[in-house]
Amino acid sequence: MGGVLVSAEDDETQAAEPRSMMNKMANVDRMLSGNRIEVLAAKVHFYCEKLLLYLARPRPWPSPLEKPPSCQNIMIPSWCRKVWFRHVSPACGLSVFAALLVGSLSSPVSADSDESAKASDAPMNVVVLYADDWRHDTLGVAGNPVVKTPTLDALASEGMRFTENCVTTSICGVSRACLFTGQWMSSHGCDGFKPFETPWQQTYPGILRDNGYYVGHVGKWHNGKFPGEKFDFGRSYYGRHWFKMPDGSKVHVTQRNENDALEFLGKRPKDQPFCLTVAFFATHAEDGNPQQFLPQPESMHLYQDVEIPVPANATDESFHRLPEFVANDGNEGRNRYHWRFDTPEKYQIMMKNYYRLATEVDSTCGRILKELEKQGVLDNTLVIFTTDNGYYHAEHGLADKWYPHQESIRVPLIIRDPRMSADKHGSTNEDFTLSVDLAPTILNAVGAEVPESMQGRDMSVLYGANDAEQGDWREEFFYEHPTIRDKNFIPTSEALVRKDWKYFYWPEFDREQLFHISEDPHEENDLVNDPAQAKQLAEMRARFQELKREAASKSNG
């Protein structure tokens, strides 16, 4: 990337954007109804002045038009990059900029501007805490009366929690591809546990690395062979809860996640911004182990004297309300239910160990955040906690995920953004946010260009950290899930999801379902054959097809 560049060693002392500039920009915007040439000239002058206040410091920086042979490990402030590429260069061209540069340099810089230039404007860091098989209500702050998640509860009190956040595909590998690419499965092409087809340079880790970030990934990958060469720091492992290390010792997977995350933070170059994704394996089960959930011994005292409530729809009656191609023991959701939940005693054992794994993840998140604070970078780091998919805790007589029910598709999302105003801290948002929104949100936060291939939206407009207009946020979305093995094992499922209604489609069986979820939150009363809902069904069927086509279009514009 070309543009205005400064050396990486200067990032800790880069100048802050003068607040007075924002007032000037507001004045420019109010002129939009006036003469177009005058408006253009005003904008050019504004941005040139903005650049010059940053550049007119007694530092041995390169010329603003100089482009070194390689941009690797060289950073510029995000606002400065935006100024040149989005406004000055396209608006007036090099010659006009040069003329304004000469004229502006002849004017003295004000004392206020000089004072502002002394403030720090280090590029924002990014930490994504990404848990596994963890549904929306496995948080104390979400109202769960049992599970202990003090770190994540505190994180929510310092940021915003998105209560209607969902995944667009509820399975590990595909959902991770959605996270990295900002695309629906139909666009990124990963319909299982293989690499996605989207070029790496169009993912948030790839783009950040190209922008000079030190990029790390530790833990679960699940999209084919781990591409370690694409990261500055990469450690991939998952599939079981305990690992034997080269020295013969054993380490729990969550402790290993923690060790590697802290090593990344300790080794990272201090003259570069960083992006770290911590991809936990917990709370995923160890499927080949009869115990399924294997927490650390230090956690076994937790929840000993607690009775875990059984969901109201964790019944055989609920199971038999499912379509017959799901409601049979050949279906993998039912098979795993028998592994984990088919007796009251087994349910209590499994759920207590599941919650122990969750609390362990919470503790590791706490130690990572404490290290960020110790290094003095927490308040300049975008912190995101979310998960790859939800989970059936025996609801509908099932275990695991995959299908379009609420338990499967709703996942937690907490964002702590340094740009977020204090009045937003501890607040919640009930808009439909999606896994595909995270990549563009991250890129916009650091000032990187969002590729047109990304279909998600920048969520920062929902908490006022983006100058862009919020506009009409989505009130519905398309859900999709591929066949795994064959249609009897895990069939393809699709849905149009709204807050009050949900339309299911099972293409291999040409079966539709319709649920009025505002009145039927457990999704047990299928209204597809109710004549009174014929109009609702027809409207949702047509809209479903529209959104399905959009999901495969590579870009939502």
Coordinates of C-alpha atoms in Angstrom, one line a residue:
M1 CA 0.0 0.0 0.0
G2 CA 1.3 3.4 -0.9
G3 CA 0.6 6.8 0.6
V4 CA 1.8 8.7 3.5
L5 CA 4.3 6.6 5.5
V6 CA 6.2 6.9 8.7
S7 CA 8.7 4.4 10.1
A8 CA 7.5 1.7 12.4
E9 CA 9.8 2.9 15.2
D10 CA 7.8 6.1 15.5
D11 CA 4.4 4.6 16.2
E12 CA 4.3 5.2 19.9
T13 CA 4.7 9.0 19.4
Q14 CA 2.5 9.6 16.4
A15 CA 0.4 12.8 16.7
A16 CA -3.2 12.7 17.5
E17 CA -5.9 14.2 15.2
P18 CA -6.7 17.7 16.4
R19 CA -10.3 17.9 17.7
S20 CA -10.8 21.2 15.9
M21 CA -10.5 19.4 12.6
M22 CA -13.7 17.4 13.3
N23 CA -15.6 20.7 13.8
K24 CA -14.2 22.0 10.5
M25 CA -15.3 18.8 8.7
A26 CA -18.8 19.3 10.0
N27 CA -18.8 22.8 8.5
V28 CA -17.6 21.3 5.2
D29 CA -20.4 18.8 5.2
R30 CA -23.0 21.6 5.8
M31 CA -21.8 23.2 2.6
L32 CA -22.9 20.2 0.5
S33 CA -26.0 22.0 -0.7
G34 CA -23.8 24.8 -2.1
N35 CA -21.6 25.1 -5.2
R36 CA -19.9 21.8 -6.0
I37 CA -16.5 23.4 -6.8
E38 CA -16.5 25.4 -3.6
V39 CA -17.3 22.2 -1.6
L40 CA -14.6 20.3 -3.3
A41 CA -12.1 23.0 -2.7
A42 CA -13.1 23.2 1.0
K43 CA -12.7 19.5 1.4
V44 CA -9.3 19.5 -0.2
H45 CA -8.1 22.3 2.0
F46 CA -9.5 20.6 5.1
Y47 CA -7.7 17.3 4.4
C48 CA -4.5 19.0 3.4
E49 CA -4.5 21.0 6.6
K50 CA -5.2 17.8 8.5
L51 CA -2.2 16.1 6.9
L52 CA 0.1 19.0 7.4
L53 CA -0.7 19.3 11.1
Y54 CA 0.4 15.8 11.4
L55 CA 3.5 16.1 9.2
A56 CA 4.7 19.5 10.4
R57 CA 6.6 18.1 13.4
P58 CA 10.4 18.2 13.9
R59 CA 10.8 14.5 13.1
P60 CA 12.9 12.8 10.4
W61 CA 10.0 11.3 8.6
P62 CA 9.8 10.6 4.9
S63 CA 8.1 12.9 2.4
P64 CA 4.3 12.4 2.4
L65 CA 4.5 11.3 -1.2
E66 CA 7.5 9.0 -0.7
K67 CA 6.8 5.3 -1.1
P68 CA 9.5 2.9 0.2
P69 CA 10.3 -0.4 -1.6
S70 CA 8.3 -2.4 0.9
C71 CA 5.5 -1.5 3.2
Q72 CA 5.9 -4.5 5.5
N73 CA 6.3 -3.4 9.1
I74 CA 5.6 0.2 8.2
M75 CA 2.6 1.9 9.7
I76 CA 0.7 5.1 9.3
P77 CA -2.2 6.4 11.4
S78 CA -5.4 5.1 10.0
W79 CA -7.0 8.5 9.6
C80 CA -3.9 9.8 7.7
R81 CA -4.2 6.9 5.2
K82 CA -7.9 7.5 4.8
V83 CA -7.3 11.2 4.1
W84 CA -4.9 10.6 1.2
F85 CA -6.5 7.6 -0.5
R86 CA -10.2 8.4 0.0
H87 CA -10.2 12.2 -0.3
V88 CA -7.1 14.1 -1.3
S89 CA -5.8 11.9 -4.1
P90 CA -9.0 11.2 -5.9
A91 CA -10.4 14.7 -5.3
C92 CA -7.6 16.9 -6.6
G93 CA -4.7 14.9 -7.9
L94 CA -1.0 15.3 -7.1
S95 CA -0.5 18.8 -8.6
V96 CA -3.3 20.4 -6.7
F97 CA -2.1 18.8 -3.5
A98 CA 1.5 19.9 -4.1
A99 CA 0.3 23.5 -4.6
L100 CA -1.8 23.5 -1.4
L101 CA 1.1 21.9 0.4
V102 CA 3.4 24.8 -0.5
G103 CA 0.8 27.4 0.4
S104 CA 0.0 25.7 3.7
L105 CA 3.6 25.3 4.8
S106 CA 4.0 29.1 4.6
S107 CA 1.5 29.5 7.3
P108 CA 2.5 28.9 10.9
V109 CA 1.1 26.0 12.9
S110 CA -1.0 27.2 15.8
A111 CA -0.1 26.5 19.4
D112 CA -3.2 24.5 19.9
S113 CA -2.3 22.3 16.9
D114 CA 1.3 21.9 18.1
E115 CA -0.1 20.7 21.5
S116 CA -2.4 18.2 19.8
A117 CA 0.5 16.9 17.7
K118 CA 2.2 15.7 20.9
A119 CA -0.6 13.2 21.7
S120 CA -0.2 9.6 20.8
D121 CA -2.0 8.1 17.8
A122 CA -0.7 4.6 17.8
P123 CA -2.7 2.3 15.5
M124 CA -5.4 0.3 17.2
N125 CA -4.6 -3.4 18.1
V126 CA -7.1 -6.2 17.7
V127 CA -7.7 -9.3 19.9
V128 CA -10.4 -11.8 19.0
L129 CA -11.4 -14.2 21.7
Y130 CA -13.2 -17.0 19.9
A131 CA -14.7 -19.9 21.8
D132 CA -16.2 -23.1 20.4
D133 CA -19.7 -24.6 20.7
W134 CA -20.8 -21.8 23.1
R135 CA -24.3 -20.5 22.7
H136 CA -25.7 -17.0 23.5
D137 CA -26.8 -17.6 27.1
T138 CA -23.6 -19.3 28.5
L139 CA -22.7 -16.1 30.2
G140 CA -23.6 -14.8 33.7
V141 CA -24.3 -11.4 32.2
A142 CA -26.8 -13.0 29.8
G143 CA -28.9 -14.2 32.7
N144 CA -27.6 -17.7 33.1
P145 CA -28.1 -18.5 36.8
V146 CA -25.4 -21.2 37.0
V147 CA -22.3 -20.5 34.9
K148 CA -19.6 -18.3 36.3
T149 CA -18.0 -16.0 33.7
P150 CA -16.7 -13.0 35.7
T151 CA -14.2 -11.8 33.1
L152 CA -16.6 -11.8 30.2
D153 CA -19.3 -10.2 32.4
A154 CA -16.8 -7.4 33.2
L155 CA -15.8 -7.1 29.6
A156 CA -19.5 -6.5 28.8
S157 CA -19.6 -3.8 31.4
E158 CA -16.8 -2.0 29.6
G159 CA -18.2 -2.5 26.1
M160 CA -21.4 -3.5 24.4
R161 CA -23.1 -6.9 24.3
F162 CA -25.1 -7.8 21.2
T163 CA -28.0 -10.0 22.4
E164 CA -29.4 -11.0 18.9
N165 CA -26.0 -11.9 17.4
C166 CA -26.2 -15.0 15.2
V167 CA -24.0 -17.1 12.9
T168 CA -24.9 -17.6 9.3
T169 CA -23.8 -21.3 9.4
S170 CA -23.7 -23.2 12.7
I171 CA -20.7 -25.5 12.3
C172 CA -17.0 -25.1 13.3
G173 CA -15.1 -24.9 10.0
V174 CA -17.7 -23.1 7.9
S175 CA -18.4 -20.5 10.6
R176 CA -14.7 -19.8 11.0
A177 CA -14.4 -19.2 7.2
C178 CA -17.3 -16.7 7.6
L179 CA -15.4 -15.0 10.4
F180 CA -12.2 -14.5 8.4
T181 CA -13.7 -13.6 5.1
G182 CA -16.8 -11.7 6.1
Q183 CA -18.8 -13.8 3.7
W184 CA -21.7 -16.3 3.6
M185 CA -20.7 -19.9 2.9
S186 CA -22.3 -19.6 -0.5
S187 CA -19.6 -17.1 -1.4
H188 CA -16.5 -18.3 0.4
G189 CA -17.0 -21.8 -0.8
C190 CA -16.1 -23.7 2.4
D191 CA -18.9 -26.2 3.0
G192 CA -17.1 -28.4 5.5
F193 CA -13.7 -28.5 7.0
K194 CA -11.6 -27.5 4.0
P195 CA -9.9 -24.3 3.0
F196 CA -12.2 -21.4 1.9
E197 CA -11.9 -20.2 -1.7
T198 CA -11.7 -16.5 -0.9
P199 CA -8.1 -15.2 -1.4
W200 CA -6.1 -14.7 1.8
Q201 CA -5.5 -11.1 0.9
Q202 CA -9.3 -10.6 1.3
T203 CA -9.5 -11.8 4.9
Y204 CA -9.0 -9.7 7.9
P205 CA -5.8 -11.4 9.1
G206 CA -4.3 -11.1 5.6
I207 CA -5.3 -7.5 5.1
L208 CA -4.0 -6.5 8.5
R209 CA -0.6 -8.2 7.9
D210 CA -0.4 -6.4 4.5
N211 CA -1.0 -3.2 6.5
G212 CA 2.0 -3.8 8.7
Y213 CA 0.3 -5.6 11.6
Y214 CA 2.0 -8.4 13.5
V215 CA -0.6 -11.1 13.1
G216 CA -1.1 -14.2 15.3
H217 CA -3.4 -17.2 15.5
V218 CA -3.4 -19.7 18.3
G219 CA -5.6 -22.7 18.8
K220 CA -8.3 -24.2 16.5
W221 CA -8.1 -23.7 12.8
H222 CA -10.4 -26.4 11.1
N223 CA -10.2 -25.0 7.6
G224 CA -7.8 -27.6 6.1
K225 CA -4.0 -27.5 6.8
F226 CA -3.1 -24.6 9.0
P227 CA -1.4 -21.9 6.8
G228 CA 1.3 -21.0 9.3
E229 CA 3.3 -19.1 6.7
K230 CA 0.5 -16.6 6.5
F231 CA 0.9 -15.6 10.2
D232 CA 3.8 -14.0 12.0
F233 CA 3.0 -16.3 15.0
G234 CA 0.9 -19.4 14.5
R235 CA 0.1 -22.4 16.7
S236 CA -2.8 -24.7 15.7
Y237 CA -4.2 -27.6 17.7
Y238 CA -7.6 -28.9 18.7
G239 CA -9.7 -32.1 18.9
R240 CA -8.9 -33.1 22.4
H241 CA -8.7 -31.5 25.8
W242 CA -5.3 -32.8 27.0
F243 CA -2.1 -32.8 25.0
K244 CA 1.2 -34.5 25.7
M245 CA 4.0 -32.0 25.2
P246 CA 7.6 -32.8 23.9
D247 CA 9.0 -32.8 27.5
G248 CA 6.5 -35.5 28.5
S249 CA 4.2 -33.2 30.5
K250 CA 0.5 -32.9 29.9
V251 CA -1.3 -29.6 29.3
H252 CA -4.9 -28.8 28.9
V253 CA -6.0 -27.3 25.6
T254 CA -7.2 -24.1 27.3
Q255 CA -4.0 -23.7 29.3
R256 CA -2.1 -24.2 26.0
N257 CA -4.2 -21.5 24.4
E258 CA -3.3 -19.2 27.3
N259 CA 0.4 -20.0 27.2
D260 CA 0.6 -19.3 23.5
A261 CA -1.4 -16.1 23.6
L262 CA 0.8 -14.7 26.4
E263 CA 3.9 -15.8 24.4
F264 CA 2.6 -13.9 21.4
L265 CA 2.1 -10.8 23.5
G266 CA 5.5 -11.1 25.1
K267 CA 7.3 -11.6 21.8
R268 CA 5.4 -9.2 19.6
P269 CA 7.5 -6.3 18.2
K270 CA 6.7 -3.3 20.3
D271 CA 7.0 -1.0 17.2
Q272 CA 4.1 -2.7 15.4
P273 CA 0.4 -2.9 16.0
F274 CA -0.8 -6.4 16.4
C275 CA -3.8 -8.7 15.7
L276 CA -4.3 -11.9 17.7
T277 CA -7.0 -14.5 17.3
V278 CA -7.3 -16.9 20.2
A279 CA -9.4 -19.8 18.9
F280 CA -10.3 -21.9 21.9
F281 CA -11.3 -25.6 21.5
A282 CA -13.4 -25.4 24.7
T283 CA -16.3 -25.8 25.1
H284 CA -16.3 -28.3 22.3
A285 CA -16.6 -31.9 23.4
E286 CA -13.9 -34.5 22.8
D287 CA -16.2 -36.6 20.7
G288 CA -14.2 -39.8 20.8
N289 CA -14.0 -39.8 24.6
P290 CA -16.8 -41.3 26.6
Q291 CA -16.4 -38.5 29.1
Q292 CA -16.9 -35.9 26.3
F293 CA -16.1 -32.8 28.4
L294 CA -12.8 -32.9 30.3
P295 CA -12.0 -29.9 32.4
Q296 CA -8.8 -29.3 34.4
P297 CA -8.7 -30.9 37.9
E298 CA -8.5 -27.4 39.5
S299 CA -12.0 -26.7 38.2
M300 CA -13.8 -29.8 39.5
H301 CA -15.0 -28.1 42.7
L302 CA -17.1 -25.8 40.6
Y303 CA -20.8 -26.5 40.3
Q304 CA -20.5 -29.6 42.6
D305 CA -23.5 -28.7 44.7
V306 CA -25.6 -27.1 41.8
E307 CA -28.5 -28.7 40.0
I308 CA -28.4 -27.7 36.4
P309 CA -31.9 -26.8 35.1
V310 CA -33.1 -28.9 32.3
P311 CA -34.6 -27.0 29.4
A312 CA -38.4 -27.1 29.0
N313 CA -38.1 -28.5 25.4
A314 CA -35.5 -31.2 26.2
T315 CA -38.2 -33.9 25.9
D316 CA -39.1 -36.9 23.7
E317 CA -42.2 -35.0 22.8
S318 CA -40.1 -32.1 21.4
F319 CA -37.9 -34.5 19.6
H320 CA -40.8 -36.2 17.8
R321 CA -42.1 -32.8 16.7
L322 CA -39.0 -32.6 14.4
P323 CA -39.2 -33.7 10.8
E324 CA -38.9 -37.5 10.6
F325 CA -35.5 -37.2 8.8
V326 CA -34.1 -35.5 11.9
A327 CA -36.3 -37.3 14.5
N328 CA -34.5 -40.7 14.3
D329 CA -31.5 -42.3 15.9
G330 CA -29.6 -42.3 12.6
N331 CA -29.3 -38.5 12.8
E332 CA -26.1 -37.3 14.3
G333 CA -27.8 -34.8 16.5
R334 CA -29.8 -37.6 18.2
N335 CA -26.7 -39.8 18.3
R336 CA -24.8 -37.2 20.3
Y337 CA -27.7 -36.6 22.5
H338 CA -27.4 -40.3 23.6
W339 CA -23.7 -39.7 24.2
R340 CA -24.3 -36.8 26.5
F341 CA -27.8 -36.2 27.7
D342 CA -30.1 -39.2 27.6
T343 CA -30.4 -39.8 31.4
P344 CA -30.8 -37.2 34.2
E345 CA -27.6 -38.3 35.8
K346 CA -25.6 -38.0 32.6
Y347 CA -27.1 -34.6 31.9
Q348 CA -25.9 -33.2 35.2
I349 CA -22.4 -34.6 34.8
M350 CA -22.0 -33.4 31.2
M351 CA -23.4 -29.9 31.8
K352 CA -21.3 -29.3 34.9
N353 CA -18.2 -30.3 33.0
Y354 CA -19.3 -28.1 30.1
Y355 CA -19.7 -25.1 32.4
R356 CA -16.3 -25.9 34.0
L357 CA -14.7 -25.6 30.5
A358 CA -16.5 -22.3 30.0
T359 CA -15.2 -20.9 33.3
E360 CA -11.7 -22.0 32.3
V361 CA -12.0 -20.1 29.1
D362 CA -13.3 -17.1 31.0
S363 CA -10.2 -17.2 33.3
T364 CA -7.8 -17.4 30.4
C365 CA -9.5 -14.4 28.8
G366 CA -9.0 -12.6 32.1
R367 CA -5.2 -13.3 32.0
I368 CA -4.9 -12.2 28.4
L369 CA -6.7 -8.9 29.2
K370 CA -4.6 -8.4 32.3
E371 CA -1.4 -8.8 30.1
L372 CA -2.7 -6.2 27.7
E373 CA -3.3 -3.9 30.6
K374 CA 0.1 -4.6 32.0
Q375 CA 1.7 -3.7 28.7
G376 CA -0.3 -0.5 28.6
V377 CA -2.1 -1.3 25.4
L378 CA -5.6 -2.5 26.6
D379 CA -7.1 0.9 26.0
N380 CA -5.9 1.0 22.5
T381 CA -7.0 -2.6 21.6
L382 CA -10.3 -3.6 20.0
V383 CA -11.4 -6.7 22.0
I384 CA -14.0 -9.0 20.7
F385 CA -15.5 -12.1 22.4
T386 CA -17.7 -14.4 20.3
T387 CA -18.1 -18.0 19.3
D388 CA -18.4 -20.2 16.2
N389 CA -21.8 -21.6 16.8
G390 CA -24.5 -22.2 19.4
Y391 CA -25.3 -25.6 21.0
Y392 CA -28.3 -27.8 21.9
H393 CA -28.2 -28.6 25.6
A394 CA -30.7 -31.4 24.9
E395 CA -33.4 -29.0 23.5
H396 CA -35.5 -30.8 20.9
G397 CA -33.9 -34.0 22.1
L398 CA -30.6 -33.1 20.3
A399 CA -27.0 -32.3 21.1
D400 CA -24.5 -30.2 19.2
K401 CA -25.5 -27.6 16.5
W402 CA -26.1 -27.5 12.7
Y403 CA -29.9 -26.8 12.4
P404 CA -31.6 -23.4 12.3
H405 CA -33.2 -23.4 15.8
Q406 CA -32.4 -20.5 18.1
E407 CA -30.2 -22.7 20.4
S408 CA -28.0 -23.5 17.5
I409 CA -27.6 -20.1 15.7
R410 CA -27.5 -17.5 18.5
V411 CA -24.1 -16.9 19.9
P412 CA -22.6 -14.3 22.3
L413 CA -20.9 -11.2 21.1
I414 CA -19.1 -8.6 23.3
I415 CA -17.2 -5.7 21.8
R416 CA -14.9 -3.4 23.8
D417 CA -13.9 -0.7 21.4
P418 CA -11.6 2.2 22.5
R419 CA -13.7 4.5 20.4
M420 CA -16.8 3.7 22.3
S421 CA -18.2 6.5 24.4
A422 CA -18.5 5.8 28.2
D423 CA -22.3 6.0 28.0
K424 CA -22.3 2.9 25.8
H425 CA -20.3 0.8 28.4
G426 CA -22.4 -1.9 29.8
S427 CA -25.2 -1.5 27.3
T428 CA -26.8 -4.0 25.1
N429 CA -27.9 -4.0 21.4
E430 CA -30.8 -6.0 20.0
D431 CA -30.2 -5.6 16.3
F432 CA -29.4 -8.6 14.2
T433 CA -25.6 -8.8 14.0
L434 CA -23.9 -11.7 12.3
S435 CA -20.6 -13.5 12.2
V436 CA -19.9 -12.0 8.8
D437 CA -20.0 -8.5 10.3
L438 CA -16.8 -9.0 12.3
A439 CA -14.3 -8.8 9.5
P440 CA -15.5 -5.4 8.2
T441 CA -15.9 -4.1 11.7
I442 CA -12.3 -5.0 12.5
L443 CA -11.0 -3.5 9.3
N444 CA -12.9 -0.3 9.6
A445 CA -11.8 0.1 13.2
V446 CA -8.1 0.2 12.2
G447 CA -8.7 2.3 9.1
A448 CA -8.0 -0.5 6.5
E449 CA -9.9 -0.7 3.3
V450 CA -12.7 -3.2 3.4
P451 CA -12.7 -5.4 0.2
E452 CA -15.9 -5.4 -1.9
S453 CA -16.0 -9.2 -1.4
M454 CA -17.0 -8.8 2.2
Q455 CA -20.8 -9.1 2.7
G456 CA -21.0 -8.1 6.3
R457 CA -21.5 -4.6 7.8
D458 CA -19.5 -2.5 10.1
M459 CA -21.1 -2.8 13.5
S460 CA -19.4 0.2 15.0
V461 CA -22.2 2.4 13.6
L462 CA -24.4 0.7 16.2
Y463 CA -22.4 2.2 19.0
G464 CA -21.5 5.5 17.4
A465 CA -17.8 4.9 16.7
N466 CA -18.1 5.4 13.0
D467 CA -18.8 8.7 11.2
A468 CA -21.0 6.8 8.7
E469 CA -24.8 6.9 9.0
Q470 CA -26.3 3.8 10.6
G471 CA -29.1 3.7 8.0
D472 CA -31.5 0.8 8.1
W473 CA -29.9 -2.1 9.9
R474 CA -31.0 -5.6 8.8
E475 CA -34.2 -7.1 10.3
E476 CA -33.7 -10.5 8.8
F477 CA -31.0 -12.8 7.4
F478 CA -30.4 -15.9 5.4
Y479 CA -29.1 -19.0 7.3
E480 CA -27.5 -21.9 5.5
H481 CA -25.9 -25.2 6.5
P482 CA -24.4 -27.9 4.2
T483 CA -24.9 -31.7 4.2
I484 CA -22.3 -33.5 6.3
R485 CA -21.6 -37.0 5.1
D486 CA -25.2 -37.6 3.8
K487 CA -28.7 -36.4 4.2
N488 CA -29.5 -38.9 6.9
F489 CA -26.5 -38.0 9.0
I490 CA -26.7 -34.2 8.9
P491 CA -29.0 -32.9 6.2
T492 CA -28.8 -29.5 4.5
S493 CA -30.9 -26.9 6.3
E494 CA -31.6 -23.3 5.4
A495 CA -33.8 -20.6 6.9
L496 CA -35.0 -17.0 6.7
V497 CA -34.7 -15.7 10.2
R498 CA -36.6 -12.8 11.7
K499 CA -37.2 -11.9 15.3
D500 CA -40.9 -12.8 15.1
W501 CA -41.0 -15.4 12.4
K502 CA -38.7 -18.1 11.0
Y503 CA -39.0 -20.1 7.8
F504 CA -37.1 -23.4 7.5
Y505 CA -36.3 -25.2 4.2
W506 CA -34.8 -28.7 4.0
P507 CA -33.9 -28.9 0.3
E508 CA -33.0 -32.6 0.2
F509 CA -36.5 -33.4 1.3
D510 CA -38.2 -30.4 -0.2
R511 CA -39.7 -29.7 3.2
E512 CA -40.8 -26.3 4.6
Q513 CA -41.5 -25.3 8.2
L514 CA -42.9 -22.0 9.6
F515 CA -42.6 -20.9 13.2
H516 CA -44.1 -17.8 14.9
I517 CA -41.2 -17.5 17.3
S518 CA -42.4 -14.5 19.1
E519 CA -45.3 -16.7 20.3
D520 CA -43.5 -20.0 20.0
P521 CA -39.9 -19.4 21.2
H522 CA -39.2 -23.1 21.4
E523 CA -40.1 -23.6 17.7
E524 CA -42.3 -26.6 18.3
N525 CA -45.6 -25.5 16.6
D526 CA -45.1 -25.8 12.8
L527 CA -47.6 -23.5 11.0
V528 CA -46.6 -24.4 7.5
N529 CA -50.0 -26.2 6.8
D530 CA -52.1 -23.6 8.7
P531 CA -54.4 -21.9 6.1
A532 CA -54.4 -18.8 8.2
Q533 CA -50.7 -18.4 7.6
A534 CA -50.7 -19.0 3.8
K535 CA -49.9 -15.3 3.1
Q536 CA -47.1 -15.2 5.6
L537 CA -45.6 -18.4 4.2
A538 CA -45.7 -17.2 0.6
E539 CA -44.1 -13.8 1.5
M540 CA -41.3 -15.5 3.5
R541 CA -40.7 -18.1 0.8
A542 CA -40.2 -15.5 -1.8
R543 CA -38.0 -13.3 0.5
F544 CA -36.0 -16.4 1.4
Q545 CA -35.1 -17.0 -2.3
E546 CA -34.0 -13.4 -2.7
L547 CA -31.7 -13.5 0.3
K548 CA -30.3 -16.9 -0.8
R549 CA -29.3 -15.4 -4.1
E550 CA -27.7 -12.4 -2.4
A551 CA -25.7 -14.7 -0.1
A552 CA -24.1 -16.3 -3.2
S553 CA -23.4 -13.0 -4.9
K554 CA -19.9 -12.4 -3.5
S555 CA -20.8 -9.0 -2.3
N556 CA -23.8 -7.3 -0.7
G557 CA -22.6 -3.9 -1.8

